[in-house]
Coordinates of C-alpha atoms in Angstrom, one line a residue:
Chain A
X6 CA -11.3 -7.6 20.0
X7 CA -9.6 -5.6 17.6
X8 CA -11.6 -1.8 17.8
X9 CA -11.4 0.3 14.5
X10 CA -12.5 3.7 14.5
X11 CA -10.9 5.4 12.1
X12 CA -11.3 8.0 8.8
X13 CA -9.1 7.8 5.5
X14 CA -9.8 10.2 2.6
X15 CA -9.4 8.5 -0.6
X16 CA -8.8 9.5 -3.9
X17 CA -8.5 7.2 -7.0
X18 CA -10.1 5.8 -10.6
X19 CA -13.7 5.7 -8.0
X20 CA -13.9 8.9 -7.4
X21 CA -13.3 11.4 -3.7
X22 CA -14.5 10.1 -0.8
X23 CA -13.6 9.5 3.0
X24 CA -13.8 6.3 4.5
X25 CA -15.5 5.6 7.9
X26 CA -15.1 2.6 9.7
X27 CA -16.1 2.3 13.4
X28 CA -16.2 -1.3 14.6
X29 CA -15.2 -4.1 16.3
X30 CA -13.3 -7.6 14.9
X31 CA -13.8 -10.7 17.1
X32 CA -10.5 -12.5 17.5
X33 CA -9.7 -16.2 17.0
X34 CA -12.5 -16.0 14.4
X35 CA -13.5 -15.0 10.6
X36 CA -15.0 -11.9 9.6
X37 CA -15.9 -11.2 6.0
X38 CA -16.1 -7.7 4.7
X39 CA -18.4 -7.2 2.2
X40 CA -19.8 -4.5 0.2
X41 CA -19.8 -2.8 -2.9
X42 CA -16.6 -2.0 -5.9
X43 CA -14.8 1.0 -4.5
X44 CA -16.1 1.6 -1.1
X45 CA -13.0 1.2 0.5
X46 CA -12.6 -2.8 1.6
X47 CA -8.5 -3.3 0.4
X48 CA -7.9 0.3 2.1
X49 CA -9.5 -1.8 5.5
X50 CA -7.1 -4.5 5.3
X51 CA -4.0 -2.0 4.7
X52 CA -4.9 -0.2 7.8
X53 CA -4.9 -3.4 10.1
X54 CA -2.2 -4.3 7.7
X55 CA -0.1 -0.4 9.0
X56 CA 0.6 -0.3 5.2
X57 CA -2.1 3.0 4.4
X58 CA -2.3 5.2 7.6
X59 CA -5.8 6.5 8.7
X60 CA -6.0 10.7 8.6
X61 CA -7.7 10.8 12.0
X62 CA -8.6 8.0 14.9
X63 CA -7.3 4.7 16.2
X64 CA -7.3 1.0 15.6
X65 CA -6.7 -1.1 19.0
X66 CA -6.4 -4.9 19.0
X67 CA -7.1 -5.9 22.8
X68 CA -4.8 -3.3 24.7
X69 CA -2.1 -3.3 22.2
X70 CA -2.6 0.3 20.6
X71 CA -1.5 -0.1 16.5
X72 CA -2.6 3.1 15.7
X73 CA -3.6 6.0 17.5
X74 CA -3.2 10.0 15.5
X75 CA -3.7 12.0 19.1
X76 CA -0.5 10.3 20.2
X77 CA 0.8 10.8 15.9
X78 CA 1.8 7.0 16.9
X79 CA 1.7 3.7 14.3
X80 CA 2.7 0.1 15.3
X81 CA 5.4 -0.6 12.8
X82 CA 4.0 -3.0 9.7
X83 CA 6.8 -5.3 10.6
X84 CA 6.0 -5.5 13.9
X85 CA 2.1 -6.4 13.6
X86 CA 2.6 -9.8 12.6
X87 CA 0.1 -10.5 10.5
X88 CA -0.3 -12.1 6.9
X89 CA -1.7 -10.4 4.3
X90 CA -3.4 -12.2 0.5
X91 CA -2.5 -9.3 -2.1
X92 CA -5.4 -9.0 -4.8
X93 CA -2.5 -8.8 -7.1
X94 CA -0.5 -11.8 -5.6
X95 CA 2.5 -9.6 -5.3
X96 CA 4.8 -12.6 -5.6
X97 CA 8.6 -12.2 -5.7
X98 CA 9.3 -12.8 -9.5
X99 CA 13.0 -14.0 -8.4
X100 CA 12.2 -16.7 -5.7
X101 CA 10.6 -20.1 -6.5
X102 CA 7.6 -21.0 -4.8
X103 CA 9.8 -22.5 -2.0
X104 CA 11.5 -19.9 -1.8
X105 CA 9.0 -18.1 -1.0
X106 CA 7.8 -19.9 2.0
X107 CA 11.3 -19.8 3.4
X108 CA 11.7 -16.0 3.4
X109 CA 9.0 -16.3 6.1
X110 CA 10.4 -19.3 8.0
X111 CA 12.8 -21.6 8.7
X112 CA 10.7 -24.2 9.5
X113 CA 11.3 -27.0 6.7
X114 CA 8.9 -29.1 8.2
X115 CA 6.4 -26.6 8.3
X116 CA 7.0 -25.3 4.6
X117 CA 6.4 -29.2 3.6
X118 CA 3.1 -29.1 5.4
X119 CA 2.0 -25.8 3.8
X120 CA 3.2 -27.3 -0.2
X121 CA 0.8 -30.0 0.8
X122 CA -2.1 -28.4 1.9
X123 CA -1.9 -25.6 -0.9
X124 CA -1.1 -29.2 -3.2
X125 CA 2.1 -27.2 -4.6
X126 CA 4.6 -29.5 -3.4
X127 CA 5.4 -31.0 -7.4
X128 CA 5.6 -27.1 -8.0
X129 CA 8.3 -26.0 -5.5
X130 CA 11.4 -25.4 -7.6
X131 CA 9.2 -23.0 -10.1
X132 CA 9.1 -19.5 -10.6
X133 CA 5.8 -17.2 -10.3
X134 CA 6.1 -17.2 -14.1
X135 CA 5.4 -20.1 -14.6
X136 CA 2.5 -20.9 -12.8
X137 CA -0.5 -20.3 -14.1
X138 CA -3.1 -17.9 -12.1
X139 CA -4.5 -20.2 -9.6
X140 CA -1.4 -21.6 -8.5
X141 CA 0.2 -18.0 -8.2
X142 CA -3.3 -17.4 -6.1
X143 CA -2.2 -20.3 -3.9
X144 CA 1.4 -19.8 -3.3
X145 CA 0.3 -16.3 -2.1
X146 CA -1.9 -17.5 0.5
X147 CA 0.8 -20.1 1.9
X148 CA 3.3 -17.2 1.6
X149 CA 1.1 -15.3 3.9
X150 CA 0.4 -18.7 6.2
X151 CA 4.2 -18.8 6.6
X152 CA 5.1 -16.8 9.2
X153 CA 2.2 -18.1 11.5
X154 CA 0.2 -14.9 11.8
X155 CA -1.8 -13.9 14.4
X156 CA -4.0 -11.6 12.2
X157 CA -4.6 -12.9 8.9
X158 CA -5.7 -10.6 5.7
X159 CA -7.4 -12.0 2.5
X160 CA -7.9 -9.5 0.0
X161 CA -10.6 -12.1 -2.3
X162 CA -8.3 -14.9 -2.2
X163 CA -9.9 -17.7 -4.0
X164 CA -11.5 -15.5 -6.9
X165 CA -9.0 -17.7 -9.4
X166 CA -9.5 -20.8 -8.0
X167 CA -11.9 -23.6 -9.3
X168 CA -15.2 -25.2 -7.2
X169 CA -13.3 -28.3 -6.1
X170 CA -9.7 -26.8 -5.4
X171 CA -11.3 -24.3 -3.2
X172 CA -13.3 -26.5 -1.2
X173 CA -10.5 -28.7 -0.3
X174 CA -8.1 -26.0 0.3
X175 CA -10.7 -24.1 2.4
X176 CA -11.5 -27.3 4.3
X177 CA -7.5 -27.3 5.1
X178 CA -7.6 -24.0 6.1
X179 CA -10.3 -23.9 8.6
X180 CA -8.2 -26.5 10.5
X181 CA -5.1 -24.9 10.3
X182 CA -7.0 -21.3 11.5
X183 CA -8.3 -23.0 14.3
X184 CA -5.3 -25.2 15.3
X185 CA -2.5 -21.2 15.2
X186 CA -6.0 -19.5 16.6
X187 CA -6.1 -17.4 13.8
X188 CA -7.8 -14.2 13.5
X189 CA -9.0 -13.8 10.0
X190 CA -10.4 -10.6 8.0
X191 CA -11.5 -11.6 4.3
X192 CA -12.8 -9.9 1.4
X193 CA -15.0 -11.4 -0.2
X194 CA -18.3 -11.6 -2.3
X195 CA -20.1 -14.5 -1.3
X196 CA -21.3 -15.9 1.8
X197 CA -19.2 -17.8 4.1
X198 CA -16.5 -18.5 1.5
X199 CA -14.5 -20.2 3.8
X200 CA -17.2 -22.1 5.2
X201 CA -17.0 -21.7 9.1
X202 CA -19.5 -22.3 11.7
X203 CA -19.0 -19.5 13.5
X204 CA -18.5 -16.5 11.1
X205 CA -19.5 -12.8 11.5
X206 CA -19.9 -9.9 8.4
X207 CA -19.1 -6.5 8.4
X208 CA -20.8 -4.4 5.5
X209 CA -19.1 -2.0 4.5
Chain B
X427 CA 47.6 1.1 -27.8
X428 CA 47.9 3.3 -24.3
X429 CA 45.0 5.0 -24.7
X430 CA 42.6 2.8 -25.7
X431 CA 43.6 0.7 -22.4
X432 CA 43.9 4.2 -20.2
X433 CA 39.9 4.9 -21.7
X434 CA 38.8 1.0 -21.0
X435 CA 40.0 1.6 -17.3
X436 CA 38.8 4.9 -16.6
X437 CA 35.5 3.3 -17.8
X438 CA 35.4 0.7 -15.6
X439 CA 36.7 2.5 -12.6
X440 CA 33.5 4.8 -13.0
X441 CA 31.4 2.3 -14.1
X442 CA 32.2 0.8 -10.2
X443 CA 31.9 3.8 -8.5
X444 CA 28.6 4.6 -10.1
X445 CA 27.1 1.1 -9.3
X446 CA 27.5 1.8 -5.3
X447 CA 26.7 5.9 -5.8
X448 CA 23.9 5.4 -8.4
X449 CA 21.5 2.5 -7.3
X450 CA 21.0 4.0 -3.3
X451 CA 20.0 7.3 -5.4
X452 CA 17.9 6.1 -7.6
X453 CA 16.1 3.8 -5.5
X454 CA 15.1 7.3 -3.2
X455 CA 14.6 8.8 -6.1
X456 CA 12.1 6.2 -7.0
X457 CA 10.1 6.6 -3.6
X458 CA 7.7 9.8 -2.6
X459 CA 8.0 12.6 -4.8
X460 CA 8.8 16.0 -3.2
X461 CA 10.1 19.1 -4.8
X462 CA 13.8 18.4 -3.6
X463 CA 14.1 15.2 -5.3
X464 CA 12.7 17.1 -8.3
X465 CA 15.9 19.2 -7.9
X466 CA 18.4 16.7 -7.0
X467 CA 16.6 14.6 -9.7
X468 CA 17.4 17.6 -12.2
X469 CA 20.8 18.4 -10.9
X470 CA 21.5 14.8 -12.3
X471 CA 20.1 14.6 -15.6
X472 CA 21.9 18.2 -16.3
X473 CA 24.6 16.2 -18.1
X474 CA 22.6 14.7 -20.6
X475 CA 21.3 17.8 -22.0
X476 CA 24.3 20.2 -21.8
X477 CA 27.5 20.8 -23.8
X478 CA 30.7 18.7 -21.9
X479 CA 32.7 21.8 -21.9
X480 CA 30.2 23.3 -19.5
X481 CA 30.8 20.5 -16.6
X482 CA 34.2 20.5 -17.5
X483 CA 34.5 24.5 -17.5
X484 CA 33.0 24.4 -13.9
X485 CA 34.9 21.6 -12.9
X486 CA 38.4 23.3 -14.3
X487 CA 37.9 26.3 -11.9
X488 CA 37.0 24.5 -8.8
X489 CA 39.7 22.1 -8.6
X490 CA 42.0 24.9 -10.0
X491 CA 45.2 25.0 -7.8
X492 CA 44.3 28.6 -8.0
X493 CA 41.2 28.2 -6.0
X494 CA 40.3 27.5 -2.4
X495 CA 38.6 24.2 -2.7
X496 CA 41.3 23.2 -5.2
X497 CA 44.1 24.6 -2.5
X498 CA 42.1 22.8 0.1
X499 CA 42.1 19.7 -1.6
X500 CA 46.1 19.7 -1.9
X501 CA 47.1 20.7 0.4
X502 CA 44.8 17.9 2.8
X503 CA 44.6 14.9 0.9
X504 CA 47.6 15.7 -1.9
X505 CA 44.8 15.8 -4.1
X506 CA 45.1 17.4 -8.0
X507 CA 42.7 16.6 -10.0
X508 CA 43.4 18.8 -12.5
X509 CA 45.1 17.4 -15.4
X510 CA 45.4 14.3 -13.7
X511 CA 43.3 10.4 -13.9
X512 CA 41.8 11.4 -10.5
X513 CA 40.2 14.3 -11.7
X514 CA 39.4 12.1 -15.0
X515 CA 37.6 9.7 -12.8
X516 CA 35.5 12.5 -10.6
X517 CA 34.7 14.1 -13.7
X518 CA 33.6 10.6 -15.3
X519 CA 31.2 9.7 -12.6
X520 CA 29.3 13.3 -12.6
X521 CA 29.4 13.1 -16.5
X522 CA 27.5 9.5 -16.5
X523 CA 25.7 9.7 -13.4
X524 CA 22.2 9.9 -15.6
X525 CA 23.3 6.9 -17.4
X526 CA 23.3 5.0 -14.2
X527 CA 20.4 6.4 -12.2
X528 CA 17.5 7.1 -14.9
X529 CA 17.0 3.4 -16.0
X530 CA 17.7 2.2 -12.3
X531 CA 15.0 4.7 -10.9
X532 CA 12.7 4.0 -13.3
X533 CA 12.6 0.1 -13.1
X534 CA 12.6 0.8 -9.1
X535 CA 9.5 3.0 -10.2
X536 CA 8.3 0.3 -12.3
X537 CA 7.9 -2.5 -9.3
X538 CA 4.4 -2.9 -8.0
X539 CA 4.2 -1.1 -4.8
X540 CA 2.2 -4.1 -3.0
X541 CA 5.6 -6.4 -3.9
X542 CA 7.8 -4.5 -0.6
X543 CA 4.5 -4.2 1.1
X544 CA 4.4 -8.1 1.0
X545 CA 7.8 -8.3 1.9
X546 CA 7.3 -5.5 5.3
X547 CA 4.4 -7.7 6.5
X548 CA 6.7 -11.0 6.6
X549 CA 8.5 -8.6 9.0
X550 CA 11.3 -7.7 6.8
X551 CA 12.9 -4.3 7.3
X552 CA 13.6 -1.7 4.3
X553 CA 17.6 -2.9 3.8
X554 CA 16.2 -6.7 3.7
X555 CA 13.5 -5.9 1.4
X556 CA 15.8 -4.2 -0.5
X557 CA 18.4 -6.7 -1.3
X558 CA 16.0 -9.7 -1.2
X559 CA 13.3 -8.4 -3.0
X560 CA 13.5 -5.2 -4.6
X561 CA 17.1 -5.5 -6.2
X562 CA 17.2 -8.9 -7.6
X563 CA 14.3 -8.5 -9.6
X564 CA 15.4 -5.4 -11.5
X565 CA 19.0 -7.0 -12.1
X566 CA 18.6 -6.5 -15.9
X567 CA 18.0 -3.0 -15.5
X568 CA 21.1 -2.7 -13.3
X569 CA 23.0 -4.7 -15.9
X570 CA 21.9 -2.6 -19.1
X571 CA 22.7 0.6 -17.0
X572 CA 26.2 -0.2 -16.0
X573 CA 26.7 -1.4 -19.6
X574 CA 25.7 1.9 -20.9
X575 CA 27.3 3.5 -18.6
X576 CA 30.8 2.1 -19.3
X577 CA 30.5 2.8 -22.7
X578 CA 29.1 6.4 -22.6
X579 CA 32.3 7.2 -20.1
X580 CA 34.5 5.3 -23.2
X581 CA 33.4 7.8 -25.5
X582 CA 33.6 10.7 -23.0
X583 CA 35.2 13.6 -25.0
X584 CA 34.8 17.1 -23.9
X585 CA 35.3 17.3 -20.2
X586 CA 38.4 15.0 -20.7
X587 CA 39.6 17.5 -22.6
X588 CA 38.7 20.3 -20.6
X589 CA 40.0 19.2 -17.1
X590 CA 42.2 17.0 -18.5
X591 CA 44.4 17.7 -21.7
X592 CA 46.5 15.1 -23.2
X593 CA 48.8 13.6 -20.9
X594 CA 49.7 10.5 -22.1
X595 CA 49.5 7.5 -20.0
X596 CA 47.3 9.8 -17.2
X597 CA 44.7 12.0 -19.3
X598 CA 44.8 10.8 -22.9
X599 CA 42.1 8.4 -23.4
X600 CA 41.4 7.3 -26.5
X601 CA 39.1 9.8 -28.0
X602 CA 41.1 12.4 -27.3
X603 CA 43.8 10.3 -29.1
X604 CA 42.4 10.0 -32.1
X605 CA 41.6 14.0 -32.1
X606 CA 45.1 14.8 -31.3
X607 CA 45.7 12.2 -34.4
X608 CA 44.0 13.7 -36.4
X609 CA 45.4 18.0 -35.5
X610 CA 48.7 16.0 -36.5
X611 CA 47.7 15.0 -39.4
X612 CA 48.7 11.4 -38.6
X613 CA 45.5 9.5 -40.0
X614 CA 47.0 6.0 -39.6
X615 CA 46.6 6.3 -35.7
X616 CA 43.6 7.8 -35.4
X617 CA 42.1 5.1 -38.2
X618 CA 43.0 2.4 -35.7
X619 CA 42.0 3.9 -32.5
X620 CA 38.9 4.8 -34.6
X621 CA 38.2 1.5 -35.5
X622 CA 38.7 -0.4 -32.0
X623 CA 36.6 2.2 -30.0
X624 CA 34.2 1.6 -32.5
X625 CA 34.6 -2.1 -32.5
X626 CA 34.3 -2.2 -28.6
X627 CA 31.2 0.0 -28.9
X628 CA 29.4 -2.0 -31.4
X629 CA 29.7 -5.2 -29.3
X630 CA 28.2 -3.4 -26.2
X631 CA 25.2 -2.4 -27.9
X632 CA 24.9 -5.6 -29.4
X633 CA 25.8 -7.3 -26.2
X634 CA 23.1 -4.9 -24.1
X635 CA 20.0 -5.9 -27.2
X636 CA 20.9 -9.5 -27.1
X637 CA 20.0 -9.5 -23.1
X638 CA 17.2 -7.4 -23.4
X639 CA 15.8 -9.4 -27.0
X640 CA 13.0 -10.3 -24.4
X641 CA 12.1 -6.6 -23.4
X642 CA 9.0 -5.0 -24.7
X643 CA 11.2 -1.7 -25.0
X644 CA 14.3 -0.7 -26.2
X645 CA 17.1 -0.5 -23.7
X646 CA 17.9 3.1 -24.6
X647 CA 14.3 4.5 -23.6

């Protein structure tokens, strides 16, 4: 399990607020997190991710402690291991799609197998530039799949993707998560995006 | 033609030392605010805005052989660096610092924060993230700076003249060849230093718009 129980004031373009989450994620499964603009879903996934740091509590993940403020002690971001889908992408303008996949292994083998399943392998000597929105969608969810993460973080991932691309690709994925025993935290706004038997919510 | 070469090297002497000294400042510059960067940040742009002579007043007295530091600095590392292309060079690199930093901080500034978070969760550190991610994709920025800052430091006048004179073949650049020219009434010198400083100039500028015709702004904002 990974145990969250944590509170983050936020300030931005939706106003004041504090955020309160105090639950648990089941691990080697997917949980989408769902609820309303502005409540607070990407600042979630930075948390797990130990890029935003909670003002007060802890976030556990079995008993490995990430976070904890009594002890003023945060896992490193670098050492969590986990992949994380950007709502912006946040591609490497400078590095080619396979590139990309090799700043997060050396696996050749592997990187093929990822180009096929995000069906980017014709695309792998281009630039983020010039790809058009979907594909930049895709190669940041393969960038993310390519250091094998244990905890995997999907901030709306398929929003620019068409009916049939994102059927196949989710398809792909669901064996991939269960083959690496993924644990997988998605944003999203509609049901079971990725399509899994055995899927829990968490409204935020 | 001395001085003309004696100005291109002092230019790209500095323009060296500036490329290590000013892109590790203005990359912390360009992270989390706090009222000592502001300083710092200040401290560095004070060039832009005030008269040469001022620096080059300031810098006269504490490398004066008169002084303590200036003493110290003799007597432990045979150091003058007044009247002398030593001095020329320090003086150089404080003078253009903002040249270097301000359009290197900002395009650091200008890089969406989730691109190094993408790069720290692929378990780079800070240093890799740096020179994989963060520096390669502001390379035009870095290029446009060190071109402006070589030829700002080739038309440096006032603190050359102020820490140090008109030696030739160590302290008389070109600009201060053409005033000296000029006091001497010999117009056909300072005409053709003139002309080639101005030549060199123009083709810079050119040079630095060409590379950034793509830009939505003008290299000199």
């Amino acid at each position: 399990m990974i145990k969250i129980d944590i509170v983050k004031k936020i300030g931005g373009r939706y106003g004041n607020f504090e955020l309160n989450v105090n639950t648990a994620f089941h691990l080697n499964t997917v949980t989408e997190v769902s609820g309303p603009s502005g409540i607070g879903k990407t600042t979630l996934l930075k948390i797990l991710a130990g890029l935003t740091l909670p003002d007060a509590g802890t976030v556990m993940v079995e008993n490995d402690i990430w976070f904890d403020k009594g002890k003023n002690f945060s896992k490193k971001v670098q050492h969590r291991h986990v992949g994380f889908v950007f709502q912006d992408y946040a591609l490497f303008p400078n590095m080619t799609v396979k590139a990309h996949l090799k700043y997060g292994t050396d696996d050749l083998a592997y990187i093929d197998y990822l180009l096929e399943m995000g069906e980017m392998k014709h695309l792998e000597n281009r630039f983020p530039k010039q790809l058009s929105g979907g594909q930049q969608q895709r190669l940041g969810i393969l960038r993310a799949l390519s250091t094998k993460p244990r905890l995997l973080l999907l901030d709306e991932p398929f929003a620019a993707l068409d009916a049939a691309l994102k059927s196949r690709l989710t398809n792909r994925l669901r064996v991939l998560f269960a083959e690496q025993q993924t644990t997988v935290i998605l944003i999203s706004h509609q049901e079971n995006e990725l399509g899994v038997d055995n899927m829990h919510i968490y409204n935020l | 033609m001395e001085p003309i070469w004696l100005s291109i090297k002092l230019a790209i002497i500095t323009t060296i030392f500036l490329l290590f000294i000013g892109i590790p400042i203005a990359y912390w510059l360009s992270r989390k605010q706090s009222i000592f960067k502001l300083i710092i940040e200040a401290f560095i742009t004070m060039p832009l805005v005030l008269p040469p002579s001022v620096l080059g007043f300031y810098l006269l007295l504490a490398f004066s052989p008169n002084n303590a530091f200036g003493i110290w600095l003799h007597r432990h590392f045979d150091l003058q660096l007044v009247f002398s292309f030593k001095g020329l060079i320090l003086a150089s690199v404080i003078y253009s610092l903002p040249f270097m930093v301000s359009p290197i901080k900002a395009a650091f500034a200008h890089l969406p924060g989730s691109m190094s978070e993408a790069s720290y969760v692929m378990g780079k550190s800070k240093i890799q993230t740096f020179f994989y991610v963060l520096l390669p994709n502001i390379k035009p920025s870095v290029f446009t700076a060190a071109v402006l800052t070589f030829a700002h430091t080739l038309g440096e006048f006032g603190v050359v003249l102020m820490i140090g004179g008109n030696i030739p073949g160590e302290t008389k650049v070109a600009s201060i060849a053409i005033y000296d020219a000029v006091e001497t009434m010999d117009y056909s010198s300072a005409n053709s230093y003139a002309l080639i400083l101005f030549a060199i100039t123009f083709v810079i500028v050119i040079g630095v718009f060409v590379l950034n015709r793509n830009a939505v702004k003008s290299p000199f904002e």
